């Protein structure tokens, strides 16, 4: 069966980094993979021109007739309340039940790691961030003199995230650390702690511990080497993975894959760089597309195309080792030149 991908470039630098990955899809096709893709207009421009965010028919088409989504970024100062971002990206994460947001931190170059005495190859961390609820459940109220945001944690979503994280830790003989603040967030993070203890008991071979998130951030900066999988709710996972982006060279490098461990729909994964739409860089040819390449490799791995995933990752590694660098990495390459330098490392 043809593998169908949906490509949503979105806003800001999204279309610029996505443009660099489209030739890679043609490369995969040229290797004999039965792949088709369609580029979709959903984003701020389309919303402002038509009033449409993500029509129901389009959502159902993505859900039931595609295998995965390649996503650039959403967010645009012309839509200050971010309603289109909520209706596109947060909706896709929630309604496709993409419960796990997996964010590897595998630094490629020693020079990118700002920590003295730590080698890039010694840092192998993956954040498993719950992707559909917690403080980002978008429930709250602003009243005169008071503003409230709810943080909803359901047993089903937390269990899905933790089970996937423990499976990954067990498969790689790596440790798992739960980031939490159960000392103050007694209800929500209390639920996380209870389920974590339960799963710890059923995975005796996995080295598992829980840490207060603030202490964890301090420990990660002092020495990230002892950490393997880090499981966290949506909010803490967001913060921790942006810190880890700094170990990889910055926001332009860090990849992420959102996926549904329980496979409720045909569309089981959405690849997106950790960075957002970076309006300050949009249209200037300064965006680093590396994160987009690395998250596409994650999507290929998810689709079972391990060989292409590995080839794409090593093309990125070779380009960086050879000195390819956009301005955020201290170089002068423009987005298109950086993309071309990476693609040059792909075998014909
Ligand atoms: P979001 O909340 O959507 O994640 P954000 O407000 O955290 O977005 P980003 O868009 O991720 O912000 O970007 C933060 C800053 O990092 C940008 O202003 C930009 O300077 C830098 N940055 C982000 N992405 C890239 C990139 N691909 N290449 C170079 N610099 C980037």
Tab-separated table of C-alpha atoms and ligand atoms in Angstrom:
chain	number	residue	atom	x	y	z
A	1	UNK	CA	0.000	0.000	0.000
A	2	UNK	CA	1.189	3.529	-0.792
A	3	UNK	CA	2.462	5.413	2.252
A	4	UNK	CA	0.746	8.787	2.226
A	5	UNK	CA	2.270	11.760	4.001
A	6	UNK	CA	0.666	15.136	4.627
A	7	UNK	CA	3.016	18.114	4.654
A	8	UNK	CA	1.912	21.214	6.597
A	9	UNK	CA	4.554	23.975	6.301
A	10	UNK	CA	2.500	26.410	8.442
A	11	UNK	CA	3.813	29.818	9.503
A	12	UNK	CA	6.985	31.857	9.911
A	13	UNK	CA	10.092	29.798	9.187
A	14	UNK	CA	7.962	26.635	8.839
A	15	UNK	CA	7.671	26.873	5.016
A	16	UNK	CA	11.412	27.653	4.720
A	17	UNK	CA	12.579	24.573	6.642
A	18	UNK	CA	9.921	22.345	5.056
A	19	UNK	CA	11.051	23.388	1.544
A	20	UNK	CA	14.420	21.792	2.337
A	21	UNK	CA	12.895	18.442	3.191
A	22	UNK	CA	10.693	17.978	0.100
A	23	UNK	CA	13.662	16.827	-2.070
A	24	UNK	CA	14.321	14.183	0.595
A	25	UNK	CA	10.829	12.764	0.030
A	26	UNK	CA	11.635	12.545	-3.693
A	27	UNK	CA	14.923	10.817	-2.752
A	28	UNK	CA	13.008	8.212	-0.689
A	29	UNK	CA	10.670	7.658	-3.617
A	30	UNK	CA	13.684	7.234	-5.916
A	31	UNK	CA	14.914	4.450	-3.630
A	32	UNK	CA	11.786	2.494	-4.512
A	33	UNK	CA	9.549	3.357	-1.551
A	34	UNK	CA	5.895	3.620	-2.525
A	35	UNK	CA	5.386	7.140	-1.159
A	36	UNK	CA	2.996	9.963	-2.007
A	37	UNK	CA	2.660	13.329	-0.277
A	38	UNK	CA	0.446	16.349	-0.390
A	39	UNK	CA	1.301	19.874	0.779
A	40	UNK	CA	-1.501	21.600	2.724
A	41	UNK	CA	-2.102	25.342	3.207
A	42	UNK	CA	-3.231	25.343	6.868
A	43	UNK	CA	-1.675	28.241	8.739
A	44	UNK	CA	-2.019	31.967	9.447
A	45	UNK	CA	-2.012	33.147	5.798
A	46	UNK	CA	-4.813	30.750	4.904
A	47	UNK	CA	-6.757	31.606	8.070
A	48	UNK	CA	-6.484	35.360	7.492
A	49	UNK	CA	-7.450	35.036	3.834
A	50	UNK	CA	-10.363	32.593	4.211
A	51	UNK	CA	-11.318	32.330	7.903
A	52	UNK	CA	-10.620	28.584	7.686
A	53	UNK	CA	-8.409	26.945	10.319
A	54	UNK	CA	-8.547	23.173	9.714
A	55	UNK	CA	-11.842	22.165	8.105
A	56	UNK	CA	-13.458	18.980	9.404
A	57	UNK	CA	-13.139	17.188	6.050
A	58	UNK	CA	-9.427	18.004	5.933
A	59	UNK	CA	-8.947	16.731	9.482
A	60	UNK	CA	-10.707	13.451	8.664
A	61	UNK	CA	-8.611	13.072	5.506
A	62	UNK	CA	-5.426	13.546	7.566
A	63	UNK	CA	-6.667	11.108	10.203
A	64	UNK	CA	-7.974	8.321	8.016
A	65	UNK	CA	-6.111	8.556	4.728
A	66	UNK	CA	-2.547	9.498	5.675
A	67	UNK	CA	0.170	7.610	7.514
A	68	UNK	CA	2.019	10.562	8.949
A	69	UNK	CA	2.396	14.332	8.971
A	70	UNK	CA	5.447	16.499	8.415
A	71	UNK	CA	4.827	19.773	10.209
A	72	UNK	CA	6.822	23.023	9.997
A	73	UNK	CA	5.572	25.416	12.681
A	74	UNK	CA	2.534	27.510	13.607
A	75	UNK	CA	2.301	30.880	15.282
A	76	UNK	CA	1.978	34.332	13.765
A	77	UNK	CA	1.871	37.779	15.377
A	78	UNK	CA	-1.087	38.682	13.117
A	79	UNK	CA	-3.167	36.138	15.082
A	80	UNK	CA	-2.321	37.279	18.613
A	81	UNK	CA	-4.662	34.871	20.406
A	82	UNK	CA	-3.085	31.950	18.519
A	83	UNK	CA	-6.470	30.459	17.727
A	84	UNK	CA	-5.341	28.986	14.421
A	85	UNK	CA	-2.333	27.323	16.116
A	86	UNK	CA	-4.688	25.838	18.674
A	87	UNK	CA	-7.053	24.632	15.926
A	88	UNK	CA	-4.279	23.067	13.870
A	89	UNK	CA	-1.344	21.767	15.899
A	90	UNK	CA	-2.924	21.303	19.330
A	91	UNK	CA	-6.001	19.798	17.692
A	92	UNK	CA	-3.919	17.322	15.671
A	93	UNK	CA	-1.973	16.269	18.766
A	94	UNK	CA	-5.181	15.855	20.778
A	95	UNK	CA	-7.635	14.399	18.255
A	96	UNK	CA	-5.124	12.045	16.618
A	97	UNK	CA	-4.357	10.951	20.211
A	98	UNK	CA	-0.629	11.541	19.659
A	99	UNK	CA	-0.020	10.994	23.358
A	100	UNK	CA	3.772	10.733	23.192
A	101	UNK	CA	6.008	13.617	22.141
A	102	UNK	CA	9.454	12.040	21.826
A	103	UNK	CA	12.366	14.488	21.816
A	104	UNK	CA	15.810	12.963	21.525
A	105	UNK	CA	18.863	14.902	22.666
A	106	UNK	CA	21.748	13.167	20.902
A	107	UNK	CA	24.284	15.953	20.371
A	108	UNK	CA	26.299	15.511	17.178
A	109	UNK	CA	29.242	17.857	17.725
A	110	UNK	CA	31.401	18.504	20.809
A	111	UNK	CA	31.511	22.161	19.800
A	112	UNK	CA	27.734	22.397	20.119
A	113	UNK	CA	27.683	21.221	23.726
A	114	UNK	CA	28.138	24.214	26.019
A	115	UNK	CA	29.248	22.048	28.956
A	116	UNK	CA	32.930	21.815	29.807
A	117	UNK	CA	34.376	18.307	29.979
A	118	UNK	CA	31.334	16.527	28.497
A	119	UNK	CA	31.660	14.829	25.100
A	120	UNK	CA	28.715	14.913	22.694
A	121	UNK	CA	28.755	11.114	22.289
A	122	UNK	CA	28.227	10.656	26.057
A	123	UNK	CA	24.855	12.448	26.063
A	124	UNK	CA	21.996	10.162	24.974
A	125	UNK	CA	18.775	11.526	26.460
A	126	UNK	CA	15.234	11.222	25.123
A	127	UNK	CA	12.372	13.218	26.599
A	128	UNK	CA	8.963	11.524	26.545
A	129	UNK	CA	6.588	14.444	26.913
A	130	UNK	CA	2.843	13.910	27.404
A	131	UNK	CA	1.349	15.709	24.478
A	132	UNK	CA	-2.387	16.136	24.917
A	133	UNK	CA	-3.228	17.507	28.369
A	134	UNK	CA	-1.701	18.765	31.633
A	135	UNK	CA	-1.455	22.555	31.916
A	136	UNK	CA	-1.758	22.748	28.099
A	137	UNK	CA	-5.297	21.317	28.121
A	138	UNK	CA	-6.537	24.842	27.276
A	139	UNK	CA	-9.152	24.886	30.028
A	140	UNK	CA	-9.306	27.954	32.201
A	141	UNK	CA	-11.025	31.238	32.786
A	142	UNK	CA	-10.165	34.916	33.070
A	143	UNK	CA	-12.451	36.799	35.461
A	144	UNK	CA	-12.165	40.288	36.935
A	145	UNK	CA	-9.209	40.168	39.318
A	146	UNK	CA	-8.414	36.523	38.715
A	147	UNK	CA	-7.118	34.224	35.977
A	148	UNK	CA	-7.147	30.452	36.235
A	149	UNK	CA	-5.559	27.779	34.038
A	150	UNK	CA	-6.518	24.193	34.734
A	151	UNK	CA	-4.072	21.312	34.446
A	152	UNK	CA	-5.995	18.137	33.707
A	153	UNK	CA	-4.182	14.800	33.910
A	154	UNK	CA	-6.095	11.630	33.048
A	155	UNK	CA	-5.002	8.181	34.107
A	156	UNK	CA	-5.362	6.987	30.500
A	157	UNK	CA	-3.030	9.584	28.966
A	158	UNK	CA	-0.445	9.415	31.754
A	159	UNK	CA	-0.397	5.618	31.620
A	160	UNK	CA	0.023	5.665	27.816
A	161	UNK	CA	2.976	8.026	28.083
A	162	UNK	CA	4.658	6.175	30.938
A	163	UNK	CA	4.139	2.738	29.369
A	164	UNK	CA	5.746	3.943	26.125
A	165	UNK	CA	8.649	5.464	28.083
A	166	UNK	CA	9.225	2.287	30.113
A	167	UNK	CA	9.074	0.160	26.929
A	168	UNK	CA	11.728	2.364	25.339
A	169	UNK	CA	13.902	2.255	28.479
A	170	UNK	CA	13.548	-1.533	28.698
A	171	UNK	CA	14.450	-1.992	25.016
A	172	UNK	CA	17.601	0.118	25.297
A	173	UNK	CA	18.666	-0.936	28.821
A	174	UNK	CA	18.593	2.726	29.774
A	175	UNK	CA	17.401	4.498	32.876
A	176	UNK	CA	14.146	6.401	33.212
A	177	UNK	CA	13.624	9.541	35.297
A	178	UNK	CA	10.203	11.009	36.032
A	179	UNK	CA	10.230	14.814	36.237
A	180	UNK	CA	7.499	16.073	38.571
A	181	UNK	CA	6.473	18.556	41.240
A	182	UNK	CA	4.265	16.228	43.258
A	183	UNK	CA	5.372	18.035	46.426
A	184	UNK	CA	3.151	20.983	45.407
A	185	UNK	CA	1.002	19.685	42.518
A	186	UNK	CA	-0.345	16.989	44.787
A	187	UNK	CA	-3.291	15.902	42.680
A	188	UNK	CA	-2.032	15.884	39.085
A	189	UNK	CA	1.555	14.983	39.749
A	190	UNK	CA	0.409	12.717	42.572
A	191	UNK	CA	-1.341	10.690	39.848
A	192	UNK	CA	1.900	10.640	37.800
A	193	UNK	CA	3.831	9.380	40.841
A	194	UNK	CA	1.317	6.622	41.583
A	195	UNK	CA	1.354	5.287	38.010
A	196	UNK	CA	5.149	5.634	37.833
A	197	UNK	CA	5.546	3.488	40.989
A	198	UNK	CA	3.143	0.928	39.534
A	199	UNK	CA	5.113	0.625	36.287
A	200	UNK	CA	8.412	0.640	38.102
A	201	UNK	CA	7.258	-2.467	39.984
A	202	UNK	CA	6.441	-4.251	36.709
A	203	UNK	CA	9.795	-3.300	35.077
A	204	UNK	CA	12.330	-4.384	37.704
A	205	UNK	CA	15.175	-4.444	35.144
A	206	UNK	CA	14.798	-0.729	34.350
A	207	UNK	CA	16.664	1.700	36.599
A	208	UNK	CA	13.878	4.135	37.485
A	209	UNK	CA	13.797	7.201	39.693
A	210	UNK	CA	11.716	10.320	40.131
A	211	UNK	CA	13.081	13.825	40.626
A	212	UNK	CA	11.620	17.226	41.347
A	213	UNK	CA	11.782	19.017	38.008
A	214	UNK	CA	13.714	22.017	39.350
A	215	UNK	CA	16.418	19.790	40.834
A	216	UNK	CA	16.477	17.811	37.587
A	217	UNK	CA	17.185	20.952	35.533
A	218	UNK	CA	20.118	21.768	37.819
A	219	UNK	CA	21.459	18.189	37.570
A	220	UNK	CA	21.133	18.200	33.757
A	221	UNK	CA	23.289	21.303	33.478
A	222	UNK	CA	25.858	19.951	35.952
A	223	UNK	CA	26.146	16.563	34.216
A	224	UNK	CA	23.665	15.171	31.666
A	225	UNK	CA	25.526	11.866	31.167
A	226	UNK	CA	23.699	9.741	33.760
A	227	UNK	CA	20.276	10.431	32.215
A	228	UNK	CA	18.481	8.243	29.640
A	229	UNK	CA	14.712	8.571	29.218
A	230	UNK	CA	13.065	11.538	30.943
A	231	UNK	CA	9.261	11.312	31.265
A	232	UNK	CA	7.289	14.472	31.982
A	233	UNK	CA	3.945	16.167	31.574
A	234	UNK	CA	3.321	18.578	28.702
A	235	UNK	CA	4.560	21.692	30.488
A	236	UNK	CA	7.671	20.317	32.189
A	237	UNK	CA	8.533	18.312	29.047
A	238	UNK	CA	8.404	21.517	27.001
A	239	UNK	CA	10.816	23.293	29.341
A	240	UNK	CA	13.219	20.367	29.769
A	241	UNK	CA	13.449	19.671	26.034
A	242	UNK	CA	14.215	23.325	25.234
A	243	UNK	CA	17.078	23.167	27.753
A	244	UNK	CA	18.284	19.999	26.020
A	245	UNK	CA	18.042	21.763	22.633
A	246	UNK	CA	20.903	23.951	23.900
A	247	UNK	CA	23.056	20.791	24.220
A	248	UNK	CA	22.440	20.038	20.534
A	249	UNK	CA	23.430	23.410	19.148
A	250	UNK	CA	20.188	25.276	19.746
A	251	UNK	CA	16.532	25.425	18.746
A	252	UNK	CA	17.343	24.981	15.067
A	253	UNK	CA	18.763	21.492	15.575
A	254	UNK	CA	16.436	19.724	18.015
A	255	UNK	CA	13.894	17.246	16.536
A	256	UNK	CA	10.658	15.792	17.871
A	257	UNK	CA	8.094	13.193	16.899
A	258	UNK	CA	4.553	13.051	18.261
A	259	UNK	CA	3.069	9.561	18.023
A	260	UNK	CA	0.177	7.420	19.178
A	261	UNK	CA	1.427	4.326	21.022
A	262	UNK	CA	-2.020	2.695	20.860
A	263	UNK	CA	-2.467	3.353	17.083
A	264	UNK	CA	-6.149	4.423	17.121
A	265	UNK	CA	-6.053	5.832	13.561
A	266	UNK	CA	-4.196	5.297	10.309
A	267	UNK	CA	-2.264	8.534	10.898
A	268	UNK	CA	-0.006	7.569	13.797
A	269	UNK	CA	2.726	10.222	13.868
A	270	UNK	CA	3.501	13.892	13.354
A	271	UNK	CA	7.092	15.053	12.926
A	272	UNK	CA	7.876	18.617	13.972
A	273	UNK	CA	11.052	20.420	14.945
A	274	UNK	CA	11.229	21.527	18.588
A	275	UNK	CA	11.388	25.157	17.464
A	276	UNK	CA	8.355	27.277	16.713
A	277	UNK	CA	7.666	29.688	13.862
A	278	UNK	CA	10.448	32.152	14.931
A	279	UNK	CA	8.798	35.264	13.409
A	280	UNK	CA	12.045	37.208	13.998
A	281	UNK	CA	13.773	35.062	11.350
A	282	UNK	CA	10.890	34.492	8.910
A	283	UNK	CA	11.623	35.389	5.296
A	284	UNK	CA	15.291	36.148	5.963
A	285	UNK	CA	16.828	32.824	4.862
A	286	UNK	CA	18.456	32.461	8.272
A	287	UNK	CA	16.504	29.511	9.685
A	288	UNK	CA	18.453	26.338	10.350
A	289	UNK	CA	16.607	23.376	8.765
A	290	UNK	CA	18.589	20.708	10.683
A	291	UNK	CA	15.791	20.008	13.185
A	292	UNK	CA	13.395	19.423	10.277
A	293	UNK	CA	15.816	16.871	8.754
A	294	UNK	CA	16.263	15.060	12.064
A	295	UNK	CA	12.539	14.892	12.793
A	296	UNK	CA	11.929	13.543	9.287
A	297	UNK	CA	14.456	10.801	10.123
A	298	UNK	CA	12.391	10.040	13.250
A	299	UNK	CA	9.250	9.799	11.106
A	300	UNK	CA	10.989	7.459	8.633
A	301	UNK	CA	12.006	5.248	11.575
A	302	UNK	CA	8.406	5.263	12.805
A	303	UNK	CA	7.210	4.194	9.334
A	304	UNK	CA	9.651	1.269	9.460
A	305	UNK	CA	12.137	2.815	7.016
A	306	UNK	CA	15.130	2.316	9.309
A	307	UNK	CA	17.645	2.426	6.479
A	308	UNK	CA	16.504	5.826	5.175
A	309	UNK	CA	16.269	7.125	8.761
A	310	UNK	CA	19.898	6.119	9.386
A	311	UNK	CA	21.107	7.556	6.074
A	312	UNK	CA	19.391	10.869	6.769
A	313	UNK	CA	20.844	11.100	10.281
A	314	UNK	CA	24.336	10.376	9.047
A	315	UNK	CA	23.953	12.950	6.249
A	316	UNK	CA	23.210	15.530	8.972
A	317	UNK	CA	26.151	14.346	11.079
A	318	UNK	CA	28.558	14.496	8.099
A	319	UNK	CA	27.419	17.974	7.076
A	320	UNK	CA	27.909	19.318	10.620
A	321	UNK	CA	31.297	17.598	11.017
A	322	UNK	CA	32.375	19.079	7.677
A	323	UNK	CA	31.621	22.521	9.094
A	324	UNK	CA	28.206	23.306	7.569
A	325	UNK	CA	26.713	25.966	9.853
A	326	UNK	CA	23.872	28.448	9.659
A	327	UNK	CA	24.107	31.735	11.651
A	328	UNK	CA	22.632	30.169	14.833
A	329	UNK	CA	25.543	27.680	14.763
A	330	UNK	CA	28.083	30.435	14.203
A	331	UNK	CA	28.295	30.089	10.412
A	332	UNK	CA	27.065	31.928	7.335
A	333	UNK	CA	25.042	29.321	5.414
A	334	UNK	CA	21.577	30.351	4.404
A	335	UNK	CA	18.634	27.973	4.897
A	336	UNK	CA	18.839	26.630	1.337
A	337	UNK	CA	22.618	26.189	1.501
A	338	UNK	CA	22.382	24.346	4.796
A	339	UNK	CA	19.684	22.063	3.356
A	340	UNK	CA	21.798	21.412	0.253
A	341	UNK	CA	24.876	20.630	2.380
A	342	UNK	CA	22.906	17.992	4.279
A	343	UNK	CA	21.283	16.478	1.175
A	344	UNK	CA	24.711	16.235	-0.485
A	345	UNK	CA	25.505	13.499	2.058
A	346	UNK	CA	22.621	11.264	0.926
A	347	UNK	CA	23.634	8.379	-1.340
A	348	UNK	CA	22.113	8.441	-4.834
B	1	LIG	P1	6.863	28.016	20.366
B	1	LIG	O1	6.240	28.472	21.654
B	1	LIG	O2	5.953	27.928	19.207
B	1	LIG	O3	7.753	26.805	20.542
B	1	LIG	P2	8.887	29.980	20.832
B	1	LIG	O4	8.301	31.285	21.234
B	1	LIG	O5	9.426	29.086	21.890
B	1	LIG	O6	7.865	29.188	19.935
B	1	LIG	P3	10.683	29.651	18.655
B	1	LIG	O7	9.944	29.955	17.413
B	1	LIG	O8	10.900	28.219	18.954
B	1	LIG	O9	9.999	30.408	19.843
B	1	LIG	O10	12.069	30.366	18.573
B	1	LIG	C1	12.772	30.953	19.646
B	1	LIG	C2	14.001	31.613	19.032
B	1	LIG	O11	14.951	30.619	18.654
B	1	LIG	C3	13.662	32.346	17.745
B	1	LIG	O12	13.288	33.663	18.026
B	1	LIG	C4	14.911	32.234	16.929
B	1	LIG	O13	15.764	33.303	17.168
B	1	LIG	C5	15.534	30.921	17.399
B	1	LIG	N1	15.207	29.836	16.448
B	1	LIG	C6	14.108	29.066	16.454
B	1	LIG	N2	14.131	28.208	15.434
B	1	LIG	C7	15.263	28.415	14.761
B	1	LIG	C8	15.857	27.838	13.600
B	1	LIG	N3	15.266	26.841	12.918
B	1	LIG	N4	17.035	28.320	13.190
B	1	LIG	C9	17.655	29.312	13.860
B	1	LIG	N5	17.156	29.888	14.953
B	1	LIG	C10	15.969	29.458	15.416
